[in-house]
Structure formats: structure tokens, C-alpha cells
Amino acid sequence: MRLLVTGGAGYVGSVCSTVLLEHGHDVVVLDDLSTGNADAVPEGAEFVEGDIATTAAEVLGVEGGTPRFDGVLHFGAQSLVGESVESPEKYWQGNVVATLALLEAMRLTKTPRLVFSSTAATYGEPDQVPITEDSPTRPTNPYGASKLAIDHAISSYAHAHRLAATSLRYFNVAGAYRGAGENRVVETHLIPLVLQVALGQREQISVFGTDWPTKDGTPIRDYIHVKDLADAHLLALTKSEPGTHRIYNLGSGEGFSVREVISACERITGLPIKSVDAPRRPGDPAVLIASSRRAMDELGWSPRHTDLDEIVADAWEYMRGLGGRAHAAQR
Ligand SMILES: NC(=O)c1ccc[n+]([C@@H]2O[C@H](COP(=O)([O-])OP(=O)(O)OC[C@H]3O[C@@H](n4cnc5c(N)ncnc54)[C@H](O)[C@@H]3O)[C@@H](O)[C@H]2O)c1
Ligand SMILES: O=c1ccn([C@@H]2O[C@H](COP(=O)(O)OP(=O)(O)O[C@H]3O[C@H](CO)[C@H](O)[C@H](O)[C@H]3O)[C@@H](O)[C@H]2O)c(=O)[nH]1
């Protein structure tokens, strides 16, 4: 297939582009480099620098013409929970308005398929875990709310305009694959931050809250290997049907506490990691664990890299290999 990948200069988008190219697809990356790096776009992909809101229509083609693309994988978004609380306009404009422009361009050019990066943040604080797709959606921050609004928009476009659409609700993505991984200018995610401590790029890791109702008092998350996530995108592309919008949770199905993640990082790196107890981070739920049963049953997906040590080892190998290209090392 010929595929447009928005956000392909970012973490998940660059790994998925790598995997799409390996499977023989043609990839065009559209990215405004607001949080991504041009050098993360894999070799073999064409790169167009631009904002989805203003460039998607031009890239996708002309109304009534033959569609230029068989599908769009839409990763491009702002995705920092804390920032979304302080600057919600960045999320309503950057995520919702940009995606509405993309959907319009897809409708006018009759681009047939869409796979969208949704998130566990659409659920908010869950009543029970594991979280299924039928759980209530009560996002606790503008980031999650913007993604939920997009899911609703996609549903109505799919049903009215015969789009074959899939929203994948990722839980905590981690790990790396073939030279593609996490190298953000502003890093807020637990595993890369802990590994930055091991690399001497950061003095210590703050543990946000030690009085949560969990086994060791720290929050529990479901870490999914980014390669497993990429495989789910491939399946979603081929299994989706015109006029339908399917939503799938994607996680490994097992929860690890913040302290367990830090211990895994110490095991893998062989280095002590200094941590300090800190207050809870606003908006954080205590426990997020996915039920991926629907993705397994309907897409035939199953996560293969569920061992936390393997996920951390892949992230560690990638981050060590970055050397001077690491944004954290340049600060
Ligand atoms: N990383 C996670 O744990 C996680 C979990 C759930 C969902 N997601 C979702 O997955 C997607 C990818 O996340 P990531 O961690 O790779 O983030 P990232 O910040 O590394 O990548 C996002 C990319 O999108 C680009 N971008 C943003 N707005 C754009 C716009 N308007 N036009 C063009 N390009 C734009 C950025 O420059 C960047 O390259 C996001 O949609 C995010 O919400 C990520
Ligand atoms: O310096 C840090 C950073 C994080 N944490 C803790 O580590 C856990 C994981 O935090 P991350 O920031 O790595 O990930 P989140 O769970 O906050 O969010 C991620 O996963 C969510 C879905 O589960 C959303 O999709 C979101 O976009 C994505 O960033 C949280 O309990 C957080 O409080 C710390 O203790 N110290």
C-alpha cells in the first residue's frame, strides 16, 4: 500500500514507518517537527515537512481525482498530559482541529483507510481493571478529551462516508526497534527518564507519589513494546472494513509499579539509579491495565514482547547508541 504517516518523525510513528517499509509498503511522512526530529524518519520513506492542519489536503491530492494513498496512519499529535492542562488550546487546535482537516481531506480525495493513535487517557480513572473498550470514557485532562473527541469524529465520518477506520488506544508505549526509539527534546515518560539517570544525563528520578493504593504505593502501568504496537497497526490496516470504525485497547495485560520499573532498569543497566520520593503528579490514575482481548479476537493480534526486562533492554540499547544525538545529552 501507499501510506501517509503523520507524525512519522516522532517516536511511535518512526518505529511504525520502519515496520511498514519492512513489509514492502510505500511511506510518505508528514510531520511539522514540533516534537519530532527529521533524522528519525527512516531511510526509504519520503519526508514532507508541514502541519497536518494546513498541509494534509495538498499532500492527499485533489477532490475527485484518483486517491494518491491507500491509507493514513495518524500519529501526529501533541501528547503531554501536564501541558494539556496548562495550554489546552494547543490540544484542541493541534489535535482536534488538525484531525478534522485531515478527515475532510480524506473525504474529498476518497482516501479509504485510517488508523488513528488514540490513548488509554480517553478512559480517565477506571472503575475496574483490566480496562475494556466498553469501560466509561471520562478523560481527566484536555489531552485525553481531545483524543476522545477525535474518536467520535472518526466514527461519524466512517459511517457517513464509508471510511475504513480503526482507533488504537495505546497504554504505555516503551522499547525501541531497529534504530528507532524515544529521543524527545522534552521527555516526561518514565522509562527513558530512568535510563537517562543511568546514562548520567540526569541526576535522579522523582517517584510521583508513594501513597497510592497499590502493592508498593507507586502507580501501576501496562507497558507495551513499540514493535508489538507496530504489528497491530499492520493488522488494523488490512482488517478494517469500509463504513466501520473499530476501537481496540493495546497493552501487554500486566501491570508494573514505578518502583518495579526502576528495579528493572537497574537490573538491565547494572547501574544503581538514584530515586527520590515526590508528590503525586496531578491527573495521574493509580492503576491502568489494558484488556486487549478484542484486538486478539478480531485482529488476530498478540503481544510478543511482554517481558518488562526485554522492553527496558531494547530501550537501553537504543539510548546508549544515540551518543551525541541524544537530546538529553545536548542540554
Ligand atoms: N507514547 C505513548 O506512550 C503514547 C500512548 C498513547 C498514545 N500515544 C499517541 O501516539 C502518537 C505518537 O506518540 P509519540 O509518543 O510517538 O509522540 P511524539 O511526540 O514522539 O511524536 C508525535 C509526532 O507528531 C508530530 N506532530 C505533532 N503535531 C503535528 C501536526 N499538527 N502536524 C504534523 N506533525 C505533527 C511531532 O512533530 C512528532 O514528530 C500520539 O498521537 C500520541 O498521542 C502515545
Ligand atoms: O519522572 C517521572 C515520570 C513518571 N512517573 C510515573 O510513571 C508512571 C508512568 O508515567 P508516564 O509519564 O511514563 O506515562 P503516563 O502513564 O502518564 O502516560 C502515558 O500513557 C498514557 C496511557 O496509559 C497516555 O496515553 C499518555 O499519552 C502517555 O504519555 C506514572 O505513574 C507517573 O506518575 C514518575 O514517577 N516519575
CSV table of C-alpha atoms and ligand atoms in Angstrom, one decimal:
chain,number,residue,atom,x,y,z
A,1,MET,CA,0.0,0.0,0.0
A,2,ARG,CA,1.0,3.6,-0.4
A,3,LEU,CA,0.6,5.2,3.0
A,4,LEU,CA,0.7,8.6,4.5
A,5,VAL,CA,2.1,8.6,8.1
A,6,THR,CA,1.5,11.8,10.0
A,7,GLY,CA,3.9,12.2,12.9
A,8,GLY,CA,6.4,9.8,11.4
A,9,ALA,CA,9.4,11.9,12.8
A,10,GLY,CA,8.2,11.1,16.3
A,11,TYR,CA,8.7,8.0,18.5
A,12,VAL,CA,5.9,5.7,17.6
A,13,GLY,CA,5.5,7.0,14.1
A,14,SER,CA,9.1,6.4,13.2
A,15,VAL,CA,9.0,2.8,14.5
A,16,CYS,CA,5.8,2.1,12.7
A,17,SER,CA,7.2,3.6,9.5
A,18,THR,CA,10.2,1.3,9.8
A,19,VAL,CA,8.0,-1.7,10.1
A,20,LEU,CA,5.7,-0.6,7.2
A,21,LEU,CA,8.8,-0.3,5.0
A,22,GLU,CA,10.0,-3.7,6.0
A,23,HIS,CA,6.6,-5.1,4.9
A,24,GLY,CA,7.0,-3.5,1.4
A,25,HIS,CA,4.7,-0.5,1.8
A,26,ASP,CA,5.5,2.9,0.4
A,27,VAL,CA,5.6,5.5,3.1
A,28,VAL,CA,5.3,9.3,3.0
A,29,VAL,CA,5.8,11.0,6.3
A,30,LEU,CA,4.1,14.3,7.1
A,31,ASP,CA,5.5,16.0,10.2
A,32,ASP,CA,5.9,19.6,11.4
A,33,LEU,CA,8.8,18.6,13.7
A,34,SER,CA,7.1,20.3,16.6
A,35,THR,CA,8.3,17.4,18.8
A,36,GLY,CA,9.9,15.1,16.3
A,37,ASN,CA,13.3,15.0,14.5
A,38,ALA,CA,13.8,14.8,10.8
A,39,ASP,CA,16.7,12.3,11.3
A,40,ALA,CA,14.2,9.9,12.9
A,41,VAL,CA,12.3,9.5,9.6
A,42,PRO,CA,13.5,6.1,8.4
A,43,GLU,CA,15.5,5.7,5.2
A,44,GLY,CA,13.2,4.8,2.4
A,45,ALA,CA,10.4,7.0,3.5
A,46,GLU,CA,9.6,10.3,1.7
A,47,PHE,CA,9.5,13.2,4.1
A,48,VAL,CA,7.2,16.2,3.8
A,49,GLU,CA,7.7,18.9,6.5
A,50,GLY,CA,4.4,20.6,7.3
A,51,ASP,CA,1.5,20.9,9.7
A,52,ILE,CA,-1.4,18.5,9.2
A,53,ALA,CA,-3.9,21.3,9.6
A,54,THR,CA,-2.6,23.2,6.6
A,55,THR,CA,-0.7,20.6,4.5
A,56,ALA,CA,-2.8,17.4,4.6
A,57,ALA,CA,-5.1,18.4,1.9
A,58,GLU,CA,-2.3,19.3,-0.5
A,59,VAL,CA,-0.4,16.0,0.2
A,60,LEU,CA,-3.5,13.8,-0.1
A,61,GLY,CA,-4.4,15.2,-3.6
A,62,VAL,CA,-7.3,16.8,-5.3
A,63,GLU,CA,-11.1,16.4,-4.8
A,64,GLY,CA,-12.5,13.9,-7.3
A,65,GLY,CA,-9.1,12.7,-8.5
A,66,THR,CA,-7.7,9.2,-8.1
A,67,PRO,CA,-6.8,8.8,-4.4
A,68,ARG,CA,-3.0,9.1,-4.1
A,69,PHE,CA,-2.9,7.0,-0.9
A,70,ASP,CA,-4.4,3.7,0.2
A,71,GLY,CA,-4.5,4.9,3.8
A,72,VAL,CA,-3.4,7.2,6.5
A,73,LEU,CA,-1.7,6.3,9.8
A,74,HIS,CA,-2.3,9.3,12.0
A,75,PHE,CA,0.3,9.6,14.8
A,76,GLY,CA,0.8,13.4,14.6
A,77,ALA,CA,-0.4,15.0,17.9
A,78,GLN,CA,0.6,16.9,21.0
A,79,SER,CA,0.6,14.3,23.8
A,80,LEU,CA,1.9,15.7,27.1
A,81,VAL,CA,-0.8,15.4,29.8
A,82,GLY,CA,0.5,18.2,32.1
A,83,GLU,CA,1.0,20.6,29.2
A,84,SER,CA,-2.6,20.0,28.0
A,85,VAL,CA,-3.9,21.2,31.4
A,86,GLU,CA,-1.9,24.4,31.2
A,87,SER,CA,-2.3,25.1,27.5
A,88,PRO,CA,-5.5,23.3,26.3
A,89,GLU,CA,-5.6,25.4,23.2
A,90,LYS,CA,-2.6,23.5,21.9
A,91,TYR,CA,-4.6,20.3,22.2
A,92,TRP,CA,-7.9,21.4,20.8
A,93,GLN,CA,-6.2,23.2,17.9
A,94,GLY,CA,-3.2,20.9,17.4
A,95,ASN,CA,-5.1,17.6,17.8
A,96,VAL,CA,-8.8,18.1,17.1
A,97,VAL,CA,-8.7,20.9,14.5
A,98,ALA,CA,-5.8,19.3,12.7
A,99,THR,CA,-7.5,15.9,12.6
A,100,LEU,CA,-10.7,17.5,11.3
A,101,ALA,CA,-8.7,19.0,8.4
A,102,LEU,CA,-7.2,15.6,7.8
A,103,LEU,CA,-10.6,13.9,7.8
A,104,GLU,CA,-12.0,16.4,5.4
A,105,ALA,CA,-9.1,15.9,3.0
A,106,MET,CA,-9.6,12.2,3.2
A,107,ARG,CA,-13.3,12.5,2.5
A,108,LEU,CA,-12.7,14.8,-0.5
A,109,THR,CA,-10.0,12.6,-2.0
A,110,LYS,CA,-11.8,9.3,-1.1
A,111,THR,CA,-8.7,8.0,0.8
A,112,PRO,CA,-10.1,4.7,2.0
A,113,ARG,CA,-8.4,3.8,5.3
A,114,LEU,CA,-7.4,5.4,8.6
A,115,VAL,CA,-5.6,4.1,11.6
A,116,PHE,CA,-5.6,6.6,14.5
A,117,SER,CA,-3.4,6.8,17.6
A,118,SER,CA,-5.9,7.0,20.4
A,119,THR,CA,-5.0,6.5,24.1
A,120,ALA,CA,-5.8,5.0,27.4
A,121,ALA,CA,-6.2,8.6,28.6
A,122,THR,CA,-9.7,8.6,27.0
A,123,TYR,CA,-10.9,6.4,29.9
A,124,GLY,CA,-9.6,8.5,32.8
A,125,GLU,CA,-9.8,6.9,36.2
A,126,PRO,CA,-11.2,3.4,35.6
A,127,ASP,CA,-13.8,1.7,37.8
A,128,GLN,CA,-12.1,-1.6,37.2
A,129,VAL,CA,-9.1,-3.2,35.6
A,130,PRO,CA,-8.3,-4.6,33.1
A,131,ILE,CA,-9.9,-1.8,31.1
A,132,THR,CA,-12.1,-3.0,28.2
A,133,GLU,CA,-13.3,-0.8,25.3
A,134,ASP,CA,-16.8,-0.8,26.9
A,135,SER,CA,-15.5,1.0,30.0
A,136,PRO,CA,-16.8,4.5,30.6
A,137,THR,CA,-14.8,7.3,28.9
A,138,ARG,CA,-14.2,10.1,31.4
A,139,PRO,CA,-10.9,11.7,30.5
A,140,THR,CA,-9.3,13.7,33.3
A,141,ASN,CA,-7.3,16.1,31.1
A,142,PRO,CA,-7.6,18.0,27.8
A,143,TYR,CA,-5.2,15.6,26.1
A,144,GLY,CA,-7.5,12.6,26.7
A,145,ALA,CA,-10.6,14.7,25.9
A,146,SER,CA,-9.1,15.8,22.6
A,147,LYS,CA,-8.4,12.2,21.6
A,148,LEU,CA,-11.9,11.1,22.6
A,149,ALA,CA,-13.4,13.9,20.6
A,150,ILE,CA,-11.4,12.7,17.6
A,151,ASP,CA,-12.6,9.1,18.1
A,152,HIS,CA,-16.2,10.4,17.9
A,153,ALA,CA,-15.4,12.4,14.8
A,154,ILE,CA,-13.8,9.4,13.1
A,155,SER,CA,-16.9,7.2,13.9
A,156,SER,CA,-19.3,9.6,12.2
A,157,TYR,CA,-17.0,10.0,9.2
A,158,ALA,CA,-16.6,6.3,8.9
A,159,HIS,CA,-20.3,5.6,9.0
A,160,ALA,CA,-21.4,8.5,6.7
A,161,HIS,CA,-18.5,8.3,4.2
A,162,ARG,CA,-17.5,4.6,4.1
A,163,LEU,CA,-14.1,5.2,5.7
A,164,ALA,CA,-12.5,2.0,7.0
A,165,ALA,CA,-11.3,3.3,10.3
A,166,THR,CA,-9.5,2.0,13.4
A,167,SER,CA,-8.6,3.7,16.7
A,168,LEU,CA,-5.9,2.0,18.6
A,169,ARG,CA,-5.9,3.0,22.3
A,170,TYR,CA,-2.3,2.5,23.4
A,171,PHE,CA,-1.4,2.1,27.0
A,172,ASN,CA,2.2,2.9,28.0
A,173,VAL,CA,4.4,2.5,24.9
A,174,ALA,CA,8.1,1.7,25.5
A,175,GLY,CA,11.1,0.0,24.0
A,176,ALA,CA,12.8,0.6,20.6
A,177,TYR,CA,13.1,-1.2,17.3
A,178,ARG,CA,16.0,-1.1,14.7
A,179,GLY,CA,17.4,2.3,15.5
A,180,ALA,CA,14.1,4.0,16.2
A,181,GLY,CA,13.1,4.9,19.7
A,182,GLU,CA,12.4,7.7,22.2
A,183,ASN,CA,14.6,10.8,21.8
A,184,ARG,CA,12.4,13.7,22.7
A,185,VAL,CA,13.6,17.3,23.3
A,186,VAL,CA,11.2,17.4,26.3
A,187,GLU,CA,11.0,13.9,27.9
A,188,THR,CA,8.3,13.1,30.5
A,189,HIS,CA,8.0,9.3,30.2
A,190,LEU,CA,9.2,7.1,33.0
A,191,ILE,CA,11.4,4.6,31.2
A,192,PRO,CA,13.5,7.0,29.1
A,193,LEU,CA,13.9,9.3,32.2
A,194,VAL,CA,15.1,6.5,34.4
A,195,LEU,CA,17.6,5.4,31.7
A,196,GLN,CA,18.8,9.0,31.4
A,197,VAL,CA,19.8,8.7,35.1
A,198,ALA,CA,21.7,5.5,34.2
A,199,LEU,CA,23.5,7.4,31.4
A,200,GLY,CA,24.5,10.2,33.7
A,201,GLN,CA,22.3,12.7,31.8
A,202,ARG,CA,20.0,13.3,34.8
A,203,GLU,CA,20.9,13.2,38.4
A,204,GLN,CA,17.8,11.3,39.8
A,205,ILE,CA,14.3,10.1,39.0
A,206,SER,CA,11.4,11.5,41.0
A,207,VAL,CA,8.8,9.0,42.1
A,208,PHE,CA,5.5,10.8,41.7
A,209,GLY,CA,3.5,9.6,44.8
A,210,THR,CA,4.3,6.7,47.2
A,211,ASP,CA,0.9,6.6,48.9
A,212,TRP,CA,-1.2,5.2,46.0
A,213,PRO,CA,-3.5,2.2,46.8
A,214,THR,CA,-1.1,-0.3,45.1
A,215,LYS,CA,1.2,-3.0,46.3
A,216,ASP,CA,4.2,-0.7,46.9
A,217,GLY,CA,2.4,2.6,47.0
A,218,THR,CA,3.5,3.7,43.5
A,219,PRO,CA,1.3,3.8,40.3
A,220,ILE,CA,0.9,0.8,38.1
A,221,ARG,CA,1.0,0.9,34.3
A,222,ASP,CA,0.8,-1.5,31.4
A,223,TYR,CA,3.9,-1.2,29.3
A,224,ILE,CA,3.6,-2.3,25.6
A,225,HIS,CA,6.6,-2.9,23.4
A,226,VAL,CA,6.5,-0.4,20.5
A,227,LYS,CA,7.2,-3.3,18.0
A,228,ASP,CA,4.0,-5.1,19.2
A,229,LEU,CA,2.2,-1.8,18.7
A,230,ALA,CA,3.5,-1.5,15.1
A,231,ASP,CA,2.3,-5.0,14.3
A,232,ALA,CA,-1.2,-4.1,15.5
A,233,HIS,CA,-1.1,-1.2,13.0
A,234,LEU,CA,-0.3,-3.5,10.1
A,235,LEU,CA,-3.2,-5.8,11.1
A,236,ALA,CA,-5.6,-2.8,11.5
A,237,LEU,CA,-4.8,-1.6,8.0
A,238,THR,CA,-5.6,-4.9,6.4
A,239,LYS,CA,-8.6,-6.0,8.5
A,240,SER,CA,-10.6,-2.8,8.6
A,241,GLU,CA,-13.8,-2.5,6.5
A,242,PRO,CA,-15.4,0.4,4.7
A,243,GLY,CA,-18.1,2.1,6.8
A,244,THR,CA,-16.9,0.8,10.1
A,245,HIS,CA,-14.9,2.3,13.0
A,246,ARG,CA,-13.4,-0.2,15.4
A,247,ILE,CA,-11.7,0.7,18.7
A,248,TYR,CA,-9.0,-1.5,20.3
A,249,ASN,CA,-7.1,-1.3,23.5
A,250,LEU,CA,-3.5,-2.3,23.2
A,251,GLY,CA,-1.4,-3.3,26.2
A,252,SER,CA,0.6,-6.2,27.4
A,253,GLY,CA,-2.0,-7.0,30.0
A,254,GLU,CA,0.3,-6.9,33.0
A,255,GLY,CA,0.9,-4.0,35.4
A,256,PHE,CA,4.2,-2.8,36.8
A,257,SER,CA,4.7,-0.2,39.5
A,258,VAL,CA,7.1,2.7,39.2
A,259,ARG,CA,9.4,1.1,41.7
A,260,GLU,CA,9.3,-2.2,39.7
A,261,VAL,CA,10.3,-0.2,36.5
A,262,ILE,CA,13.2,1.4,38.3
A,263,SER,CA,14.4,-2.0,39.6
A,264,ALA,CA,14.1,-3.5,36.0
A,265,CYS,CA,16.3,-0.6,34.8
A,266,GLU,CA,18.9,-1.3,37.5
A,267,ARG,CA,18.9,-5.0,36.5
A,268,ILE,CA,19.3,-4.3,32.8
A,269,THR,CA,21.9,-1.5,33.1
A,270,GLY,CA,23.8,-3.0,36.0
A,271,LEU,CA,23.9,0.5,37.5
A,272,PRO,CA,22.4,2.0,40.6
A,273,ILE,CA,19.6,4.5,39.9
A,274,LYS,CA,19.0,7.3,42.4
A,275,SER,CA,15.3,7.9,43.0
A,276,VAL,CA,13.6,10.4,45.3
A,277,ASP,CA,10.1,10.3,46.6
A,278,ALA,CA,8.0,13.2,45.3
A,279,PRO,CA,4.3,14.3,45.5
A,280,ARG,CA,1.7,12.8,43.2
A,281,ARG,CA,1.5,14.2,39.7
A,282,PRO,CA,-1.9,15.8,39.1
A,283,GLY,CA,-4.2,13.8,36.8
A,284,ASP,CA,-2.4,10.5,37.3
A,285,PRO,CA,-4.6,7.5,37.8
A,286,ALA,CA,-3.4,4.8,40.3
A,287,VAL,CA,-3.7,1.7,38.0
A,288,LEU,CA,-4.0,1.4,34.2
A,289,ILE,CA,-4.1,-2.1,32.8
A,290,ALA,CA,-5.5,-3.0,29.4
A,291,SER,CA,-7.7,-5.8,28.3
A,292,SER,CA,-6.6,-6.4,24.7
A,293,ARG,CA,-9.0,-9.3,24.3
A,294,ARG,CA,-10.9,-7.5,21.4
A,295,ALA,CA,-7.7,-6.9,19.4
A,296,MET,CA,-6.7,-10.5,19.9
A,297,ASP,CA,-10.1,-11.9,18.8
A,298,GLU,CA,-10.8,-9.5,15.9
A,299,LEU,CA,-7.4,-8.5,14.6
A,300,GLY,CA,-5.6,-11.8,15.5
A,301,TRP,CA,-3.0,-9.7,17.4
A,302,SER,CA,-1.0,-10.9,20.3
A,303,PRO,CA,1.8,-9.1,22.1
A,304,ARG,CA,5.2,-11.0,21.8
A,305,HIS,CA,7.5,-8.8,23.8
A,306,THR,CA,5.7,-8.6,27.2
A,307,ASP,CA,8.7,-9.1,29.4
A,308,LEU,CA,9.5,-5.8,31.1
A,309,ASP,CA,13.2,-6.6,31.1
A,310,GLU,CA,13.1,-7.1,27.4
A,311,ILE,CA,11.3,-3.8,26.8
A,312,VAL,CA,13.8,-2.0,29.0
A,313,ALA,CA,16.8,-3.7,27.4
A,314,ASP,CA,15.6,-2.6,23.9
A,315,ALA,CA,15.2,1.0,25.2
A,316,TRP,CA,18.6,0.9,26.8
A,317,GLU,CA,20.4,-0.4,23.7
A,318,TYR,CA,18.8,2.4,21.7
A,319,MET,CA,19.5,5.1,24.2
A,320,ARG,CA,23.1,4.1,24.6
A,321,GLY,CA,23.6,4.0,20.8
A,322,LEU,CA,22.3,7.6,20.5
A,323,GLY,CA,25.5,9.1,21.9
A,324,GLY,CA,25.7,12.8,21.0
A,325,ARG,CA,22.5,12.5,19.1
A,326,ALA,CA,20.6,12.2,22.4
A,327,HIS,CA,18.6,15.4,23.1
A,328,ALA,CA,19.1,14.8,26.8
A,329,ALA,CA,22.9,14.8,26.2
A,330,GLN,CA,22.8,18.1,24.4
A,331,ARG,CA,21.2,20.0,27.3
B,1,LIG,N1,4.0,7.3,23.7
B,1,LIG,C1,2.9,6.8,24.4
B,1,LIG,O1,3.1,6.2,25.4
B,1,LIG,C2,1.6,7.0,23.8
B,1,LIG,C3,0.5,6.4,24.5
B,1,LIG,C4,-0.8,6.6,24.0
B,1,LIG,C5,-1.0,7.3,22.8
B,1,LIG,N2,0.1,7.9,22.1
B,1,LIG,C6,-0.2,8.6,20.9
B,1,LIG,O2,0.7,8.1,19.9
B,1,LIG,C7,1.0,9.1,19.0
B,1,LIG,C8,2.6,9.2,18.9
B,1,LIG,O3,3.1,9.5,20.2
B,1,LIG,P1,4.7,9.6,20.4
B,1,LIG,O4,4.9,9.2,21.8
B,1,LIG,O5,5.4,9.0,19.2
B,1,LIG,O6,4.8,11.2,20.3
B,1,LIG,P2,6.0,12.1,19.6
B,1,LIG,O7,5.8,13.5,20.2
B,1,LIG,O8,7.3,11.4,19.7
B,1,LIG,O9,5.5,12.1,18.1
B,1,LIG,C9,4.5,12.9,17.6
B,1,LIG,C10,5.0,13.4,16.2
B,1,LIG,O10,3.9,14.2,15.6
B,1,LIG,C11,4.4,15.4,15.1
B,1,LIG,N3,3.3,16.4,15.1
B,1,LIG,C12,2.6,16.8,16.1
B,1,LIG,N4,1.6,17.7,15.7
B,1,LIG,C13,1.7,17.7,14.3
B,1,LIG,C14,1.0,18.4,13.3
B,1,LIG,N5,0.0,19.3,13.6
B,1,LIG,N6,1.4,18.3,12.0
B,1,LIG,C15,2.4,17.4,11.7
B,1,LIG,N7,3.1,16.8,12.6
B,1,LIG,C16,2.8,16.9,13.9
B,1,LIG,C17,5.6,15.8,16.0
B,1,LIG,O11,6.5,16.6,15.4
B,1,LIG,C18,6.1,14.4,16.3
B,1,LIG,O12,7.1,14.0,15.4
B,1,LIG,C19,0.4,10.4,19.5
B,1,LIG,O13,-0.8,10.6,18.8
B,1,LIG,C20,0.1,10.1,21.0
B,1,LIG,O14,-1.0,10.8,21.5
B,1,LIG,C21,1.3,7.7,22.6
B,2,LIG,O1,9.6,11.3,36.3
B,2,LIG,C1,8.6,10.5,36.4
B,2,LIG,C2,7.8,10.2,35.3
B,2,LIG,C3,6.7,9.4,35.5
B,2,LIG,N1,6.5,8.8,36.7
B,2,LIG,C4,5.3,7.9,36.9
B,2,LIG,O2,5.5,6.9,36.0
B,2,LIG,C5,4.2,6.4,35.5
B,2,LIG,C6,4.2,6.4,34.0
B,2,LIG,O3,4.3,7.8,33.6
B,2,LIG,P1,4.5,8.2,32.1
B,2,LIG,O4,4.6,9.7,32.1
B,2,LIG,O5,5.6,7.4,31.5
B,2,LIG,O6,3.2,7.7,31.3
B,2,LIG,P2,1.6,8.1,31.7
B,2,LIG,O7,1.1,6.8,32.3
B,2,LIG,O8,1.5,9.3,32.4
B,2,LIG,O9,1.0,8.4,30.2
B,2,LIG,C7,1.3,7.6,29.0
B,2,LIG,O10,0.4,6.6,28.8
B,2,LIG,C8,-0.9,7.1,28.9
B,2,LIG,C9,-1.8,5.9,28.6
B,2,LIG,O11,-1.6,4.9,29.7
B,2,LIG,C10,-1.2,8.2,27.8
B,2,LIG,O12,-1.5,7.7,26.6
B,2,LIG,C11,-0.1,9.2,27.7
B,2,LIG,O13,-0.1,9.8,26.4
B,2,LIG,C12,1.3,8.5,27.8
B,2,LIG,O14,2.2,9.6,28.0
B,2,LIG,C13,3.2,7.4,36.1
B,2,LIG,O15,2.6,6.8,37.3
B,2,LIG,C14,4.0,8.6,36.6
B,2,LIG,O16,3.5,9.2,37.7
B,2,LIG,C15,7.3,9.1,37.8
B,2,LIG,O17,7.0,8.6,38.9
B,2,LIG,N2,8.3,10.0,37.6
